[in-house]
């Protein structure tokens, strides 16, 4: 079975930094594209970053571009999201998932696979 487990979320102050981790099992992080998603209270889940399967080229939503960095460690089979200059509007539950659109093109977020991630909460306080 494909499984992911997100971790690293916590409360931070505005301007702070966090690194989220996503450990995977049942597949490898270079077998699919990998995406980070978030869902803020009362809002729909949105795809914020995607890293393609074969290279370290990545996509970022405009709201996080320049502040967040997605990466993966193939040896550890783990995906990361380094988040800097955090803002209160970054408060959300963060999820990772494998993505079938391997080049992260177009509406890649619609091609996420369900790997059972429960998410990790990030709260940014002012």
mmCIF file of N, CA, C and O in Angstrom, residues 41-110:
data_model
loop_
_atom_site.group_PDB
_atom_site.id
_atom_site.type_symbol
_atom_site.label_atom_id
_atom_site.label_comp_id
_atom_site.label_asym_id
_atom_site.label_seq_id
_atom_site.Cartn_x
_atom_site.Cartn_y
_atom_site.Cartn_z
ATOM 1 N N UNK A 41 -8.522 26.585 7.414
ATOM 2 C CA UNK A 41 -9.891 26.455 7.933
ATOM 3 C C UNK A 41 -10.898 27.155 7.034
ATOM 4 O O UNK A 41 -10.708 28.320 6.654
ATOM 5 N N UNK A 42 -11.922 26.441 6.654
ATOM 6 C CA UNK A 42 -12.975 27.004 5.836
ATOM 7 C C UNK A 42 -12.655 27.150 4.361
ATOM 8 O O UNK A 42 -13.443 27.724 3.608
ATOM 9 N N UNK A 43 -11.507 26.639 3.959
ATOM 10 C CA UNK A 43 -11.106 26.759 2.558
ATOM 11 C C UNK A 43 -10.856 25.388 1.945
ATOM 12 O O UNK A 43 -10.697 24.401 2.645
ATOM 13 N N UNK A 44 -10.809 25.356 0.622
ATOM 14 C CA UNK A 44 -10.538 24.113 -0.069
ATOM 15 C C UNK A 44 -9.034 23.806 -0.041
ATOM 16 O O UNK A 44 -8.206 24.705 0.090
ATOM 17 N N UNK A 45 -8.721 22.528 -0.194
ATOM 18 C CA UNK A 45 -7.321 22.131 -0.274
ATOM 19 C C UNK A 45 -6.712 22.686 -1.553
ATOM 20 O O UNK A 45 -7.348 22.660 -2.616
ATOM 21 N N UNK A 46 -5.490 23.181 -1.456
ATOM 22 C CA UNK A 46 -4.807 23.727 -2.615
ATOM 23 C C UNK A 46 -3.418 23.119 -2.741
ATOM 24 O O UNK A 46 -2.765 22.815 -1.750
ATOM 25 N N UNK A 47 -2.998 22.954 -3.966
ATOM 26 C CA UNK A 47 -1.645 22.474 -4.227
ATOM 27 C C UNK A 47 -0.684 23.647 -4.218
ATOM 28 O O UNK A 47 -0.909 24.623 -4.937
ATOM 29 N N UNK A 48 0.371 23.560 -3.422
ATOM 30 C CA UNK A 48 1.275 24.695 -3.307
ATOM 31 C C UNK A 48 2.647 24.432 -3.920
ATOM 32 O O UNK A 48 3.338 25.387 -4.295
ATOM 33 N N UNK A 49 3.043 23.191 -4.031
ATOM 34 C CA UNK A 49 4.349 22.907 -4.605
ATOM 35 C C UNK A 49 4.404 21.471 -5.088
ATOM 36 O O UNK A 49 3.797 20.584 -4.489
ATOM 37 N N UNK A 50 5.125 21.288 -6.170
ATOM 38 C CA UNK A 50 5.250 19.956 -6.771
ATOM 39 C C UNK A 50 6.663 19.808 -7.310
ATOM 40 O O UNK A 50 7.182 20.739 -7.928
ATOM 41 N N UNK A 51 7.272 18.648 -7.087
ATOM 42 C CA UNK A 51 8.611 18.377 -7.608
ATOM 43 C C UNK A 51 8.505 17.189 -8.545
ATOM 44 O O UNK A 51 7.898 16.178 -8.217
ATOM 45 N N UNK A 52 9.091 17.330 -9.737
ATOM 46 C CA UNK A 52 8.886 16.292 -10.734
ATOM 47 C C UNK A 52 9.675 15.038 -10.382
ATOM 48 O O UNK A 52 10.603 15.077 -9.573
ATOM 49 N N UNK A 53 9.290 13.951 -11.023
ATOM 50 C CA UNK A 53 9.790 12.655 -10.597
ATOM 51 C C UNK A 53 11.261 12.446 -10.905
ATOM 52 O O UNK A 53 11.971 11.820 -10.130
ATOM 53 N N UNK A 54 11.742 12.944 -12.016
ATOM 54 C CA UNK A 54 13.075 12.567 -12.469
ATOM 55 C C UNK A 54 14.134 13.635 -12.249
ATOM 56 O O UNK A 54 15.310 13.341 -12.281
ATOM 57 N N UNK A 55 13.724 14.859 -12.019
ATOM 58 C CA UNK A 55 14.679 15.936 -11.790
ATOM 59 C C UNK A 55 14.239 16.732 -10.580
ATOM 60 O O UNK A 55 13.175 16.517 -10.035
ATOM 61 N N UNK A 56 15.043 17.673 -10.148
ATOM 62 C CA UNK A 56 14.681 18.502 -9.013
ATOM 63 C C UNK A 56 13.994 19.791 -9.447
ATOM 64 O O UNK A 56 14.009 20.773 -8.734
ATOM 65 N N UNK A 57 13.377 19.773 -10.628
ATOM 66 C CA UNK A 57 12.631 20.955 -11.059
ATOM 67 C C UNK A 57 11.298 20.971 -10.347
ATOM 68 O O UNK A 57 10.656 19.925 -10.192
ATOM 69 N N UNK A 58 10.877 22.135 -9.922
ATOM 70 C CA UNK A 58 9.689 22.222 -9.085
ATOM 71 C C UNK A 58 8.755 23.333 -9.533
ATOM 72 O O UNK A 58 9.151 24.263 -10.218
ATOM 73 N N UNK A 59 7.523 23.192 -9.122
ATOM 74 C CA UNK A 59 6.477 24.202 -9.335
ATOM 75 C C UNK A 59 6.114 24.791 -7.976
ATOM 76 O O UNK A 59 6.069 24.069 -6.981
ATOM 77 N N UNK A 60 5.825 26.092 -7.938
ATOM 78 C CA UNK A 60 5.364 26.743 -6.725
ATOM 79 C C UNK A 60 4.169 27.626 -7.031
ATOM 80 O O UNK A 60 4.156 28.351 -8.019
ATOM 81 N N UNK A 61 3.182 27.567 -6.161
ATOM 82 C CA UNK A 61 2.080 28.509 -6.242
ATOM 83 C C UNK A 61 2.627 29.913 -5.961
ATOM 84 O O UNK A 61 3.562 30.067 -5.163
ATOM 85 N N UNK A 62 2.046 30.907 -6.596
ATOM 86 C CA UNK A 62 2.566 32.266 -6.456
ATOM 87 C C UNK A 62 2.652 32.724 -4.999
ATOM 88 O O UNK A 62 3.567 33.456 -4.633
ATOM 89 N N UNK A 63 1.715 32.292 -4.171
ATOM 90 C CA UNK A 63 1.683 32.771 -2.791
ATOM 91 C C UNK A 63 2.863 32.275 -1.956
ATOM 92 O O UNK A 63 3.148 32.843 -0.901
ATOM 93 N N UNK A 64 3.547 31.235 -2.413
ATOM 94 C CA UNK A 64 4.669 30.700 -1.638
ATOM 95 C C UNK A 64 5.996 30.808 -2.389
ATOM 96 O O UNK A 64 7.051 30.510 -1.826
ATOM 97 N N UNK A 65 5.936 31.233 -3.646
ATOM 98 C CA UNK A 65 7.150 31.314 -4.455
ATOM 99 C C UNK A 65 8.160 32.256 -3.809
ATOM 100 O O UNK A 65 7.815 33.344 -3.372
ATOM 101 N N UNK A 66 9.400 31.799 -3.734
ATOM 102 C CA UNK A 66 10.449 32.604 -3.122
ATOM 103 C C UNK A 66 10.573 32.432 -1.629
ATOM 104 O O UNK A 66 11.559 32.866 -1.025
ATOM 105 N N UNK A 67 9.578 31.799 -1.005
ATOM 106 C CA UNK A 67 9.618 31.581 0.448
ATOM 107 C C UNK A 67 9.718 30.103 0.795
ATOM 108 O O UNK A 67 10.318 29.738 1.804
ATOM 109 N N UNK A 68 9.101 29.249 -0.004
ATOM 110 C CA UNK A 68 9.086 27.809 0.248
ATOM 111 C C UNK A 68 9.993 27.099 -0.750
ATOM 112 O O UNK A 68 10.104 27.511 -1.907
ATOM 113 N N UNK A 69 10.617 26.013 -0.296
ATOM 114 C CA UNK A 69 11.446 25.193 -1.168
ATOM 115 C C UNK A 69 11.101 23.725 -0.953
ATOM 116 O O UNK A 69 11.157 23.235 0.178
ATOM 117 N N UNK A 70 10.754 23.057 -2.034
ATOM 118 C CA UNK A 70 10.462 21.624 -1.978
ATOM 119 C C UNK A 70 11.709 20.854 -2.366
ATOM 120 O O UNK A 70 12.483 21.286 -3.229
ATOM 121 N N UNK A 71 11.935 19.735 -1.710
ATOM 122 C CA UNK A 71 13.091 18.901 -2.035
ATOM 123 C C UNK A 71 12.787 17.465 -1.651
ATOM 124 O O UNK A 71 11.807 17.196 -0.946
ATOM 125 N N UNK A 72 13.630 16.576 -2.105
ATOM 126 C CA UNK A 72 13.444 15.178 -1.749
ATOM 127 C C UNK A 72 14.786 14.510 -1.539
ATOM 128 O O UNK A 72 15.785 14.890 -2.146
ATOM 129 N N UNK A 73 14.802 13.545 -0.630
ATOM 130 C CA UNK A 73 15.988 12.749 -0.358
ATOM 131 C C UNK A 73 15.653 11.321 -0.771
ATOM 132 O O UNK A 73 14.890 10.631 -0.080
ATOM 133 N N UNK A 74 16.190 10.918 -1.908
ATOM 134 C CA UNK A 74 15.850 9.601 -2.434
ATOM 135 C C UNK A 74 16.336 8.495 -1.507
ATOM 136 O O UNK A 74 15.637 7.501 -1.294
ATOM 137 N N UNK A 75 17.515 8.660 -0.910
ATOM 138 C CA UNK A 75 18.061 7.637 -0.022
ATOM 139 C C UNK A 75 17.165 7.424 1.194
ATOM 140 O O UNK A 75 17.018 6.302 1.677
ATOM 141 N N UNK A 76 16.574 8.515 1.690
ATOM 142 C CA UNK A 76 15.692 8.431 2.855
ATOM 143 C C UNK A 76 14.234 8.260 2.456
ATOM 144 O O UNK A 76 13.375 8.112 3.319
ATOM 145 N N UNK A 77 13.983 8.321 1.150
ATOM 146 C CA UNK A 77 12.614 8.217 0.646
ATOM 147 C C UNK A 77 11.694 9.205 1.352
ATOM 148 O O UNK A 77 10.586 8.859 1.812
ATOM 149 N N UNK A 78 12.154 10.443 1.415
ATOM 150 C CA UNK A 78 11.462 11.484 2.163
ATOM 151 C C UNK A 78 11.382 12.759 1.336
ATOM 152 O O UNK A 78 12.317 13.108 0.623
ATOM 153 N N UNK A 79 10.258 13.412 1.448
ATOM 154 C CA UNK A 79 10.001 14.698 0.808
ATOM 155 C C UNK A 79 10.039 15.774 1.882
ATOM 156 O O UNK A 79 9.625 15.517 3.022
ATOM 157 N N UNK A 80 10.515 16.957 1.535
ATOM 158 C CA UNK A 80 10.606 18.058 2.483
ATOM 159 C C UNK A 80 9.953 19.312 1.912
ATOM 160 O O UNK A 80 9.837 19.477 0.697
ATOM 161 N N UNK A 81 9.562 20.195 2.812
ATOM 162 C CA UNK A 81 9.118 21.531 2.436
ATOM 163 C C UNK A 81 9.742 22.498 3.432
ATOM 164 O O UNK A 81 9.348 22.532 4.594
ATOM 165 N N UNK A 82 10.732 23.242 2.960
ATOM 166 C CA UNK A 82 11.352 24.282 3.773
ATOM 167 C C UNK A 82 10.522 25.550 3.602
ATOM 168 O O UNK A 82 10.320 26.021 2.479
ATOM 169 N N UNK A 83 10.034 26.081 4.708
ATOM 170 C CA UNK A 83 9.158 27.248 4.669
ATOM 171 C C UNK A 83 9.825 28.381 5.429
ATOM 172 O O UNK A 83 10.106 28.248 6.632
ATOM 173 N N UNK A 84 10.084 29.470 4.749
ATOM 174 C CA UNK A 84 10.693 30.647 5.350
ATOM 175 C C UNK A 84 9.736 31.829 5.278
ATOM 176 O O UNK A 84 8.771 31.822 4.509
ATOM 177 N N UNK A 85 10.034 32.853 6.047
ATOM 178 C CA UNK A 85 9.236 34.091 6.041
ATOM 179 C C UNK A 85 7.757 33.782 6.160
ATOM 180 O O UNK A 85 6.933 34.297 5.388
ATOM 181 N N UNK A 86 7.410 32.967 7.124
ATOM 182 C CA UNK A 86 6.030 32.531 7.268
ATOM 183 C C UNK A 86 5.108 33.681 7.633
ATOM 184 O O UNK A 86 5.491 34.609 8.369
ATOM 185 N N UNK A 87 3.886 33.608 7.106
ATOM 186 C CA UNK A 87 2.872 34.620 7.308
ATOM 187 C C UNK A 87 1.643 33.981 7.955
ATOM 188 O O UNK A 87 1.430 32.769 7.803
ATOM 189 N N UNK A 88 0.824 34.764 8.629
ATOM 190 C CA UNK A 88 -0.404 34.197 9.209
ATOM 191 C C UNK A 88 -1.272 33.478 8.171
ATOM 192 O O UNK A 88 -1.923 32.477 8.507
ATOM 193 N N UNK A 89 -1.273 33.938 6.941
ATOM 194 C CA UNK A 89 -2.077 33.292 5.903
ATOM 195 C C UNK A 89 -1.527 31.941 5.473
ATOM 196 O O UNK A 89 -2.153 31.239 4.683
ATOM 197 N N UNK A 90 -0.347 31.574 5.976
ATOM 198 C CA UNK A 90 0.176 30.224 5.733
ATOM 199 C C UNK A 90 -0.382 29.201 6.720
ATOM 200 O O UNK A 90 -0.119 27.996 6.593
ATOM 201 N N UNK A 91 -1.151 29.661 7.692
ATOM 202 C CA UNK A 91 -1.752 28.756 8.663
ATOM 203 C C UNK A 91 -2.682 27.778 7.964
ATOM 204 O O UNK A 91 -3.602 28.190 7.242
ATOM 205 N N UNK A 92 -2.439 26.500 8.150
ATOM 206 C CA UNK A 92 -3.218 25.466 7.467
ATOM 207 C C UNK A 92 -2.742 24.087 7.918
ATOM 208 O O UNK A 92 -1.717 23.968 8.590
ATOM 209 N N UNK A 93 -3.500 23.083 7.522
ATOM 210 C CA UNK A 93 -3.031 21.702 7.618
ATOM 211 C C UNK A 93 -2.286 21.408 6.326
ATOM 212 O O UNK A 93 -2.820 21.670 5.243
ATOM 213 N N UNK A 94 -1.080 20.874 6.440
ATOM 214 C CA UNK A 94 -0.249 20.596 5.279
ATOM 215 C C UNK A 94 -0.193 19.098 5.020
ATOM 216 O O UNK A 94 -0.001 18.302 5.939
ATOM 217 N N UNK A 95 -0.339 18.750 3.762
ATOM 218 C CA UNK A 95 -0.372 17.362 3.337
ATOM 219 C C UNK A 95 0.624 17.135 2.200
ATOM 220 O O UNK A 95 0.919 18.044 1.436
ATOM 221 N N UNK A 96 1.099 15.915 2.084
ATOM 222 C CA UNK A 96 1.890 15.533 0.924
ATOM 223 C C UNK A 96 1.181 14.374 0.217
ATOM 224 O O UNK A 96 0.376 13.659 0.825
ATOM 225 N N UNK A 97 1.483 14.212 -1.039
ATOM 226 C CA UNK A 97 0.880 13.122 -1.793
ATOM 227 C C UNK A 97 1.667 12.884 -3.065
ATOM 228 O O UNK A 97 2.246 13.826 -3.638
ATOM 229 N N UNK A 98 1.691 11.657 -3.541
ATOM 230 C CA UNK A 98 2.259 11.407 -4.863
ATOM 231 C C UNK A 98 1.323 11.966 -5.926
ATOM 232 O O UNK A 98 0.099 12.038 -5.730
ATOM 233 N N UNK A 99 1.883 12.365 -7.040
ATOM 234 C CA UNK A 99 1.140 13.011 -8.111
ATOM 235 C C UNK A 99 1.392 12.252 -9.407
ATOM 236 O O UNK A 99 2.540 12.036 -9.787
ATOM 237 N N UNK A 100 0.298 11.892 -10.083
ATOM 238 C CA UNK A 100 0.434 11.104 -11.310
ATOM 239 C C UNK A 100 0.937 11.924 -12.483
ATOM 240 O O UNK A 100 1.480 11.370 -13.437
ATOM 241 N N UNK A 101 0.729 13.230 -12.449
ATOM 242 C CA UNK A 101 1.252 14.075 -13.528
ATOM 243 C C UNK A 101 2.727 14.295 -13.241
ATOM 244 O O UNK A 101 3.104 15.180 -12.455
ATOM 245 N N UNK A 102 3.579 13.476 -13.848
ATOM 246 C CA UNK A 102 4.961 13.350 -13.423
ATOM 247 C C UNK A 102 5.805 14.599 -13.667
ATOM 248 O O UNK A 102 6.840 14.773 -13.031
ATOM 249 N N UNK A 103 5.344 15.491 -14.561
ATOM 250 C CA UNK A 103 6.126 16.701 -14.826
ATOM 251 C C UNK A 103 5.543 17.927 -14.127
ATOM 252 O O UNK A 103 5.959 19.053 -14.398
ATOM 253 N N UNK A 104 4.570 17.712 -13.245
ATOM 254 C CA UNK A 104 3.969 18.809 -12.476
ATOM 255 C C UNK A 104 3.402 19.909 -13.377
ATOM 256 O O UNK A 104 3.398 21.083 -13.002
ATOM 257 N N UNK A 105 2.937 19.553 -14.535
ATOM 258 C CA UNK A 105 2.432 20.561 -15.461
ATOM 259 C C UNK A 105 0.930 20.764 -15.266
ATOM 260 O O UNK A 105 0.239 19.926 -14.661
ATOM 261 N N UNK A 106 0.448 21.859 -15.778
ATOM 262 C CA UNK A 106 -0.983 22.141 -15.756
ATOM 263 C C UNK A 106 -1.573 22.080 -14.362
ATOM 264 O O UNK A 106 -0.981 22.547 -13.408
ATOM 265 N N UNK A 107 -2.731 21.491 -14.271
ATOM 266 C CA UNK A 107 -3.413 21.367 -12.978
ATOM 267 C C UNK A 107 -2.970 20.090 -12.289
ATOM 268 O O UNK A 107 -3.772 19.177 -12.038
ATOM 269 N N UNK A 108 -1.701 20.030 -11.951
ATOM 270 C CA UNK A 108 -1.095 18.815 -11.390
ATOM 271 C C UNK A 108 -1.802 18.383 -10.097
ATOM 272 O O UNK A 108 -1.846 17.200 -9.770
ATOM 273 N N UNK A 109 -2.353 19.375 -9.376
ATOM 274 C CA UNK A 109 -2.981 19.067 -8.091
ATOM 275 C C UNK A 109 -4.192 18.154 -8.230
ATOM 276 O O UNK A 109 -4.610 17.502 -7.282
ATOM 277 N N UNK A 110 -4.779 18.132 -9.428
ATOM 278 C CA UNK A 110 -5.912 17.258 -9.679
ATOM 279 C C UNK A 110 -5.499 15.802 -9.877
ATOM 280 O O UNK A 110 -6.366 14.927 -9.999
#
